[in-house]
Every structure is written in C-alpha cells, then in structure tokens.
Amino acid sequence: MSSSAAATSAAPSSPVANAAPATNNSAAAQPFHTASLYVGDIHPEVTEALLFEIFNAVGPVASIRVCRDAVTRRSLGYAYVNFHNVSDAERALDTMNYTSIKSVPCRIMWSQRDPTLRKSGVGNIFVKNLDTSIDNKALYDTFSLFGNILSCKVAYDLNGNSKGYGYVHYETAEAAYLAIEKINGMLIAGTEVFVGHFQKRETRPADSDWTNCY
C-alpha cells in the first residue's frame, strides 16, 4: 500500500496512523505448538503438487491437503499445509502471506481447528468505515502489530468490491483490547475507522454503530 494513502504519521509497514506495536510480550508471542497453516482464497485450479512446490521452498513440508467437495471433488478454495518445523511455518506465514498463486493472492493464517476457540468470540473485533483501498493484506498488516491473528478478512460483495468493513480474530482477548485502544478513531488511508468488539446479531444492540455489519 502506498504511503500517500496513509496518514503522514503512519509507519511505513502499516496504513494506520499513530499505531504502536504491542508492548505485552504475552500478546505478541507465538504460542502455537503446531506447524500447520491454513491457506485460503486459492484459485480452484491450485493443486497439492503446486502448493508443495511453493511451500517446500521455505522448509520441509510434511503434508498438504486441498479441501474439496465430497461429491464433485472441486476445490473449496482453501488448503492446509503442514510443516515439520514450527519455525518454517512461521517463516512461510511471514514471507508468503497474500502472495499470488495463479494470479490470486492467497490468505495464510495459523490453522485453528478447535471449534470452541473459533466460536467463542474471544478476541473477535469488527472494523468499519474502511476505505475501499484497504484489502485483506492491508488489514492484516495493520492489526498484526498487536498480537497473533487467527483470521482476518475484509467483506466484499459479489462483484469484488469492498463493503467497507472487516473482521479480525485475535488469539487472545488482550490483543483485541489493545487493537481497539490503539486503532479506534484513527485514520486508515485517510478515513477515520471504528473498531470495536464483534457482537453476534442476536446480542447486538439496535444502534447505528452496527447498521453496516450485514
């Protein structure tokens, strides 16, 4: 993302103004005892062989699985890449996230298959009033300053246009609180954004802050 799109005081690696990295080491440390990565938004023609060729260049790959429809065997657009070493998985996440595979930027996250953590809501934040120039990578680059991200995505319509909001799921509640404290009300790409705890529809108050969520 170009520096012209960000506030003048933004750090070069992030489109957000006045943001500071986490000072709490427990929020920033990588606690995962797994070397498994989730690779999403992949082109339907991407195969295990192609992913192996790409990721094995980072470090020895133990296994790869492209998830497919049980009936048609068509790709569901995501895969799991399992390394032998956690350090190689970390390097792949750091260096390959949002790189293009078959001309489509892939989205790499730590694999988190524990449904209780995914569905608990702990660490979930909602970001709205995003400038249309903010894509998944820009959102990730901004919010990864504050802790480990389990998932991060900008909402798009069927035509591929940003809806102006997105979601970030941190591994810890502390990281989510820190991101809200630092980013809420700041300028991202010249637009003041709202950042708050994500609320499920059934628990969300009926106020204007959440009218753009769905």
PDB file of C-alpha atoms in Angstrom:
ATOM      1  CA  MET A   1       0.000   0.000   0.000  1.00  0.00           C
ATOM      2  CA  SER A   2       1.379   3.422  -0.910  1.00  0.00           C
ATOM      3  CA  SER A   3       2.393   5.849   1.784  1.00  0.00           C
ATOM      4  CA  SER A   4       0.208   8.526   0.184  1.00  0.00           C
ATOM      5  CA  ALA A   5      -2.846   6.527   1.164  1.00  0.00           C
ATOM      6  CA  ALA A   6      -1.998   6.670   4.844  1.00  0.00           C
ATOM      7  CA  ALA A   7      -1.803   9.470   7.354  1.00  0.00           C
ATOM      8  CA  THR A   8       1.521  11.230   7.365  1.00  0.00           C
ATOM      9  CA  SER A   9       2.475   9.811  10.749  1.00  0.00           C
ATOM     10  CA  ALA A  10       1.809   6.192   9.804  1.00  0.00           C
ATOM     11  CA  ALA A  11       4.571   3.628   9.964  1.00  0.00           C
ATOM     12  CA  PRO A  12       5.831   2.558   6.524  1.00  0.00           C
ATOM     13  CA  SER A  13       4.760  -1.049   7.052  1.00  0.00           C
ATOM     14  CA  SER A  14       1.230  -0.140   8.108  1.00  0.00           C
ATOM     15  CA  PRO A  15      -1.516   2.091   6.706  1.00  0.00           C
ATOM     16  CA  VAL A  16      -2.617   3.252  10.137  1.00  0.00           C
ATOM     17  CA  ALA A  17      -1.665   6.473  11.845  1.00  0.00           C
ATOM     18  CA  ASN A  18      -0.205   6.629  15.358  1.00  0.00           C
ATOM     19  CA  ALA A  19      -0.397   2.892  15.962  1.00  0.00           C
ATOM     20  CA  ALA A  20       2.202   1.272  18.186  1.00  0.00           C
ATOM     21  CA  PRO A  21       3.142  -2.387  18.379  1.00  0.00           C
ATOM     22  CA  ALA A  22       2.118  -4.419  21.370  1.00  0.00           C
ATOM     23  CA  THR A  23       4.258  -3.947  24.428  1.00  0.00           C
ATOM     24  CA  ASN A  24       2.787  -7.006  26.126  1.00  0.00           C
ATOM     25  CA  ASN A  25       5.056  -9.861  25.131  1.00  0.00           C
ATOM     26  CA  SER A  26       2.421 -12.439  26.010  1.00  0.00           C
ATOM     27  CA  ALA A  27       0.102 -10.981  23.393  1.00  0.00           C
ATOM     28  CA  ALA A  28       2.750 -10.917  20.721  1.00  0.00           C
ATOM     29  CA  ALA A  29       4.437 -14.244  21.379  1.00  0.00           C
ATOM     30  CA  GLN A  30       3.603 -17.201  19.154  1.00  0.00           C
ATOM     31  CA  PRO A  31       2.100 -19.864  21.446  1.00  0.00           C
ATOM     32  CA  PHE A  32       1.063 -22.389  18.858  1.00  0.00           C
ATOM     33  CA  HIS A  33       2.615 -25.830  19.195  1.00  0.00           C
ATOM     34  CA  THR A  34       1.677 -26.706  15.644  1.00  0.00           C
ATOM     35  CA  ALA A  35       3.316 -26.278  12.287  1.00  0.00           C
ATOM     36  CA  SER A  36       0.028 -26.254  10.366  1.00  0.00           C
ATOM     37  CA  LEU A  37      -1.098 -23.346   8.202  1.00  0.00           C
ATOM     38  CA  TYR A  38      -4.470 -22.557   6.682  1.00  0.00           C
ATOM     39  CA  VAL A  39      -4.142 -21.261   3.104  1.00  0.00           C
ATOM     40  CA  GLY A  40      -7.331 -19.611   1.884  1.00  0.00           C
ATOM     41  CA  ASP A  41      -8.653 -17.770  -1.162  1.00  0.00           C
ATOM     42  CA  ILE A  42      -6.785 -20.087  -3.516  1.00  0.00           C
ATOM     43  CA  HIS A  43      -7.557 -20.472  -7.215  1.00  0.00           C
ATOM     44  CA  PRO A  44      -9.755 -23.522  -7.952  1.00  0.00           C
ATOM     45  CA  GLU A  45      -7.012 -24.993 -10.150  1.00  0.00           C
ATOM     46  CA  VAL A  46      -4.379 -24.932  -7.398  1.00  0.00           C
ATOM     47  CA  THR A  47      -3.288 -28.485  -6.562  1.00  0.00           C
ATOM     48  CA  GLU A  48      -1.397 -30.163  -3.744  1.00  0.00           C
ATOM     49  CA  ALA A  49       1.585 -30.576  -6.057  1.00  0.00           C
ATOM     50  CA  LEU A  50       1.726 -26.856  -6.811  1.00  0.00           C
ATOM     51  CA  LEU A  51       1.407 -25.922  -3.143  1.00  0.00           C
ATOM     52  CA  PHE A  52       4.122 -28.416  -2.237  1.00  0.00           C
ATOM     53  CA  GLU A  53       6.472 -26.881  -4.782  1.00  0.00           C
ATOM     54  CA  ILE A  54       5.818 -23.391  -3.403  1.00  0.00           C
ATOM     55  CA  PHE A  55       5.895 -24.071   0.328  1.00  0.00           C
ATOM     56  CA  ASN A  56       8.640 -26.690   0.321  1.00  0.00           C
ATOM     57  CA  ALA A  57      10.975 -23.935  -0.847  1.00  0.00           C
ATOM     58  CA  VAL A  58      10.524 -22.383   2.608  1.00  0.00           C
ATOM     59  CA  GLY A  59      11.135 -25.574   4.573  1.00  0.00           C
ATOM     60  CA  PRO A  60      10.379 -29.313   4.575  1.00  0.00           C
ATOM     61  CA  VAL A  61       6.643 -29.911   4.169  1.00  0.00           C
ATOM     62  CA  ALA A  62       5.089 -32.891   5.954  1.00  0.00           C
ATOM     63  CA  SER A  63       1.746 -32.911   4.142  1.00  0.00           C
ATOM     64  CA  ILE A  64      -0.666 -30.779   2.133  1.00  0.00           C
ATOM     65  CA  ARG A  65      -4.403 -31.127   1.671  1.00  0.00           C
ATOM     66  CA  VAL A  66      -6.561 -29.079  -0.665  1.00  0.00           C
ATOM     67  CA  CYS A  67     -10.111 -29.310   0.678  1.00  0.00           C
ATOM     68  CA  ARG A  68     -12.604 -30.452  -1.940  1.00  0.00           C
ATOM     69  CA  ASP A  69     -16.318 -31.027  -2.335  1.00  0.00           C
ATOM     70  CA  ALA A  70     -17.098 -34.616  -1.356  1.00  0.00           C
ATOM     71  CA  VAL A  71     -19.216 -35.188  -4.475  1.00  0.00           C
ATOM     72  CA  THR A  72     -17.746 -33.066  -7.266  1.00  0.00           C
ATOM     73  CA  ARG A  73     -14.144 -33.103  -5.950  1.00  0.00           C
ATOM     74  CA  ARG A  74     -13.889 -29.435  -6.864  1.00  0.00           C
ATOM     75  CA  SER A  75     -11.648 -27.291  -4.719  1.00  0.00           C
ATOM     76  CA  LEU A  76     -13.376 -25.401  -1.915  1.00  0.00           C
ATOM     77  CA  GLY A  77     -10.778 -22.650  -2.195  1.00  0.00           C
ATOM     78  CA  TYR A  78      -8.644 -23.466   0.814  1.00  0.00           C
ATOM     79  CA  ALA A  79      -5.964 -25.901   1.924  1.00  0.00           C
ATOM     80  CA  TYR A  80      -3.870 -26.971   4.900  1.00  0.00           C
ATOM     81  CA  VAL A  81      -0.079 -27.007   4.693  1.00  0.00           C
ATOM     82  CA  ASN A  82       1.734 -28.914   7.439  1.00  0.00           C
ATOM     83  CA  PHE A  83       5.432 -28.317   8.007  1.00  0.00           C
ATOM     84  CA  HIS A  84       7.779 -30.482  10.022  1.00  0.00           C
ATOM     85  CA  ASN A  85       9.049 -27.452  11.950  1.00  0.00           C
ATOM     86  CA  VAL A  86       7.128 -24.586  13.532  1.00  0.00           C
ATOM     87  CA  SER A  87       9.906 -22.176  12.541  1.00  0.00           C
ATOM     88  CA  ASP A  88       9.349 -22.989   8.861  1.00  0.00           C
ATOM     89  CA  ALA A  89       5.613 -22.429   9.235  1.00  0.00           C
ATOM     90  CA  GLU A  90       6.304 -19.064  10.874  1.00  0.00           C
ATOM     91  CA  ARG A  91       8.623 -18.092   8.028  1.00  0.00           C
ATOM     92  CA  ALA A  92       6.040 -19.102   5.414  1.00  0.00           C
ATOM     93  CA  LEU A  93       3.388 -17.022   7.153  1.00  0.00           C
ATOM     94  CA  ASP A  94       5.689 -14.013   7.408  1.00  0.00           C
ATOM     95  CA  THR A  95       7.022 -14.115   3.853  1.00  0.00           C
ATOM     96  CA  MET A  96       4.259 -15.621   1.731  1.00  0.00           C
ATOM     97  CA  ASN A  97       1.005 -14.251   3.102  1.00  0.00           C
ATOM     98  CA  TYR A  98      -1.020 -12.575   0.324  1.00  0.00           C
ATOM     99  CA  THR A  99       1.397 -13.597  -2.402  1.00  0.00           C
ATOM    100  CA  SER A 100      -0.265 -14.572  -5.674  1.00  0.00           C
ATOM    101  CA  ILE A 101      -0.717 -18.195  -6.695  1.00  0.00           C
ATOM    102  CA  LYS A 102      -2.143 -18.489 -10.196  1.00  0.00           C
ATOM    103  CA  SER A 103      -2.702 -14.716 -10.121  1.00  0.00           C
ATOM    104  CA  VAL A 104      -4.855 -14.879  -6.959  1.00  0.00           C
ATOM    105  CA  PRO A 105      -3.480 -13.569  -3.619  1.00  0.00           C
ATOM    106  CA  CYS A 106      -3.626 -16.335  -1.029  1.00  0.00           C
ATOM    107  CA  ARG A 107      -4.553 -15.688   2.595  1.00  0.00           C
ATOM    108  CA  ILE A 108      -2.396 -17.583   5.097  1.00  0.00           C
ATOM    109  CA  MET A 109      -3.302 -17.997   8.761  1.00  0.00           C
ATOM    110  CA  TRP A 110      -2.378 -20.350  11.550  1.00  0.00           C
ATOM    111  CA  SER A 111      -4.571 -23.421  11.358  1.00  0.00           C
ATOM    112  CA  GLN A 112      -7.073 -23.366  14.188  1.00  0.00           C
ATOM    113  CA  ARG A 113      -9.362 -26.368  14.045  1.00  0.00           C
ATOM    114  CA  ASP A 114     -10.608 -26.105  17.623  1.00  0.00           C
ATOM    115  CA  PRO A 115     -14.258 -25.068  17.162  1.00  0.00           C
ATOM    116  CA  THR A 116     -14.547 -23.843  20.742  1.00  0.00           C
ATOM    117  CA  LEU A 117     -11.860 -21.221  20.133  1.00  0.00           C
ATOM    118  CA  ARG A 118     -13.234 -20.257  16.734  1.00  0.00           C
ATOM    119  CA  LYS A 119     -16.784 -19.848  18.032  1.00  0.00           C
ATOM    120  CA  SER A 120     -16.092 -18.423  21.471  1.00  0.00           C
ATOM    121  CA  GLY A 121     -15.947 -14.844  20.227  1.00  0.00           C
ATOM    122  CA  VAL A 122     -12.900 -14.173  22.396  1.00  0.00           C
ATOM    123  CA  GLY A 123     -10.550 -11.879  20.503  1.00  0.00           C
ATOM    124  CA  ASN A 124     -13.054 -11.013  17.766  1.00  0.00           C
ATOM    125  CA  ILE A 125     -13.175  -7.390  16.639  1.00  0.00           C
ATOM    126  CA  PHE A 126     -15.187  -5.571  13.988  1.00  0.00           C
ATOM    127  CA  VAL A 127     -13.713  -2.806  11.822  1.00  0.00           C
ATOM    128  CA  LYS A 128     -15.900  -0.457   9.801  1.00  0.00           C
ATOM    129  CA  ASN A 129     -15.641   2.717   7.721  1.00  0.00           C
ATOM    130  CA  LEU A 130     -12.746   1.159   5.826  1.00  0.00           C
ATOM    131  CA  ASP A 131     -11.582   2.956   2.717  1.00  0.00           C
ATOM    132  CA  THR A 132     -12.198   0.889  -0.410  1.00  0.00           C
ATOM    133  CA  SER A 133      -8.438   0.720  -1.000  1.00  0.00           C
ATOM    134  CA  ILE A 134      -7.982  -1.400   2.145  1.00  0.00           C
ATOM    135  CA  ASP A 135      -7.691  -5.054   1.163  1.00  0.00           C
ATOM    136  CA  ASN A 136      -7.061  -8.181   3.222  1.00  0.00           C
ATOM    137  CA  LYS A 137      -3.302  -7.632   3.251  1.00  0.00           C
ATOM    138  CA  ALA A 138      -3.551  -4.015   4.391  1.00  0.00           C
ATOM    139  CA  LEU A 139      -5.971  -5.015   7.154  1.00  0.00           C
ATOM    140  CA  TYR A 140      -3.677  -7.824   8.270  1.00  0.00           C
ATOM    141  CA  ASP A 141      -0.552  -5.655   8.161  1.00  0.00           C
ATOM    142  CA  THR A 142      -2.238  -3.060  10.358  1.00  0.00           C
ATOM    143  CA  PHE A 143      -3.749  -5.320  13.004  1.00  0.00           C
ATOM    144  CA  SER A 144      -0.951  -7.893  13.228  1.00  0.00           C
ATOM    145  CA  LEU A 145       1.002  -5.252  15.159  1.00  0.00           C
ATOM    146  CA  PHE A 146      -0.999  -6.086  18.270  1.00  0.00           C
ATOM    147  CA  GLY A 147      -0.999  -9.869  18.523  1.00  0.00           C
ATOM    148  CA  ASN A 148      -1.431 -13.215  16.806  1.00  0.00           C
ATOM    149  CA  ILE A 149      -4.270 -13.236  14.286  1.00  0.00           C
ATOM    150  CA  LEU A 150      -6.303 -16.398  13.767  1.00  0.00           C
ATOM    151  CA  SER A 151      -8.317 -14.923  10.894  1.00  0.00           C
ATOM    152  CA  CYS A 152      -8.631 -11.572   9.180  1.00  0.00           C
ATOM    153  CA  LYS A 153     -10.816 -10.578   6.269  1.00  0.00           C
ATOM    154  CA  VAL A 154     -12.406  -7.604   4.525  1.00  0.00           C
ATOM    155  CA  ALA A 155     -16.018  -8.160   3.440  1.00  0.00           C
ATOM    156  CA  TYR A 156     -16.579  -7.981  -0.324  1.00  0.00           C
ATOM    157  CA  ASP A 157     -19.710  -8.026  -2.460  1.00  0.00           C
ATOM    158  CA  LEU A 158     -20.293 -10.423  -5.345  1.00  0.00           C
ATOM    159  CA  ASN A 159     -18.513  -8.038  -7.714  1.00  0.00           C
ATOM    160  CA  GLY A 160     -15.367  -7.993  -5.604  1.00  0.00           C
ATOM    161  CA  ASN A 161     -15.948  -4.512  -4.194  1.00  0.00           C
ATOM    162  CA  SER A 162     -15.218  -3.796  -0.547  1.00  0.00           C
ATOM    163  CA  LYS A 163     -18.265  -3.332   1.666  1.00  0.00           C
ATOM    164  CA  GLY A 164     -16.257  -1.027   3.901  1.00  0.00           C
ATOM    165  CA  TYR A 165     -15.925  -3.320   6.888  1.00  0.00           C
ATOM    166  CA  GLY A 166     -13.974  -6.341   8.032  1.00  0.00           C
ATOM    167  CA  TYR A 167     -13.244  -8.695  10.891  1.00  0.00           C
ATOM    168  CA  VAL A 168     -10.126  -9.616  12.829  1.00  0.00           C
ATOM    169  CA  HIS A 169      -9.980 -12.596  15.193  1.00  0.00           C
ATOM    170  CA  TYR A 170      -7.088 -12.493  17.625  1.00  0.00           C
ATOM    171  CA  GLU A 171      -5.890 -15.440  19.632  1.00  0.00           C
ATOM    172  CA  THR A 172      -6.238 -13.507  22.887  1.00  0.00           C
ATOM    173  CA  ALA A 173      -8.693 -11.006  24.307  1.00  0.00           C
ATOM    174  CA  GLU A 174      -5.731  -8.856  25.383  1.00  0.00           C
ATOM    175  CA  ALA A 175      -4.613  -8.378  21.782  1.00  0.00           C
ATOM    176  CA  ALA A 176      -8.154  -7.438  20.761  1.00  0.00           C
ATOM    177  CA  TYR A 177      -8.423  -4.846  23.555  1.00  0.00           C
ATOM    178  CA  LEU A 178      -5.064  -3.372  22.574  1.00  0.00           C
ATOM    179  CA  ALA A 179      -6.048  -3.108  18.903  1.00  0.00           C
ATOM    180  CA  ILE A 180      -9.304  -1.381  19.814  1.00  0.00           C
ATOM    181  CA  GLU A 181      -7.493   1.030  22.122  1.00  0.00           C
ATOM    182  CA  LYS A 182      -4.870   1.951  19.526  1.00  0.00           C
ATOM    183  CA  ILE A 183      -6.843   1.900  16.263  1.00  0.00           C
ATOM    184  CA  ASN A 184     -10.392   3.035  17.058  1.00  0.00           C
ATOM    185  CA  GLY A 185     -10.842   6.570  15.731  1.00  0.00           C
ATOM    186  CA  MET A 186      -7.535   6.586  13.873  1.00  0.00           C
ATOM    187  CA  LEU A 187      -7.079   7.287  10.182  1.00  0.00           C
ATOM    188  CA  ILE A 188      -6.517   4.399   7.805  1.00  0.00           C
ATOM    189  CA  ALA A 189      -5.985   5.544   4.225  1.00  0.00           C
ATOM    190  CA  GLY A 190      -7.336   8.949   5.204  1.00  0.00           C
ATOM    191  CA  THR A 191     -10.577   7.622   6.696  1.00  0.00           C
ATOM    192  CA  GLU A 192     -11.446   7.533  10.397  1.00  0.00           C
ATOM    193  CA  VAL A 193     -12.345   3.966  11.303  1.00  0.00           C
ATOM    194  CA  PHE A 194     -14.493   2.425  14.002  1.00  0.00           C
ATOM    195  CA  VAL A 195     -13.027  -0.591  15.790  1.00  0.00           C
ATOM    196  CA  GLY A 196     -14.946  -2.481  18.453  1.00  0.00           C
ATOM    197  CA  HIS A 197     -15.655  -5.904  19.840  1.00  0.00           C
ATOM    198  CA  PHE A 198     -17.600  -8.033  17.397  1.00  0.00           C
ATOM    199  CA  GLN A 199     -21.112  -8.834  18.563  1.00  0.00           C
ATOM    200  CA  LYS A 200     -23.257 -11.616  17.203  1.00  0.00           C
ATOM    201  CA  ARG A 201     -26.512 -10.471  15.630  1.00  0.00           C
ATOM    202  CA  GLU A 202     -28.614 -11.884  18.475  1.00  0.00           C
ATOM    203  CA  THR A 203     -26.653  -9.983  21.135  1.00  0.00           C
ATOM    204  CA  ARG A 204     -26.036  -6.766  19.203  1.00  0.00           C
ATOM    205  CA  PRO A 205     -27.780  -3.574  20.432  1.00  0.00           C
ATOM    206  CA  ALA A 206     -30.023  -1.946  17.859  1.00  0.00           C
ATOM    207  CA  ASP A 207     -27.992   1.190  17.319  1.00  0.00           C
ATOM    208  CA  SER A 208     -26.458   2.865  14.313  1.00  0.00           C
ATOM    209  CA  ASP A 209     -22.949   1.620  15.077  1.00  0.00           C
ATOM    210  CA  TRP A 210     -23.805  -1.784  13.621  1.00  0.00           C
ATOM    211  CA  THR A 211     -26.089  -0.976  10.697  1.00  0.00           C
ATOM    212  CA  ASN A 212     -23.418  -1.777   8.106  1.00  0.00           C
ATOM    213  CA  CYS A 213     -22.476  -5.162   9.533  1.00  0.00           C
ATOM    214  CA  TYR A 214     -24.724  -7.224   7.266  1.00  0.00           C
TER     215      TYR A 214
END
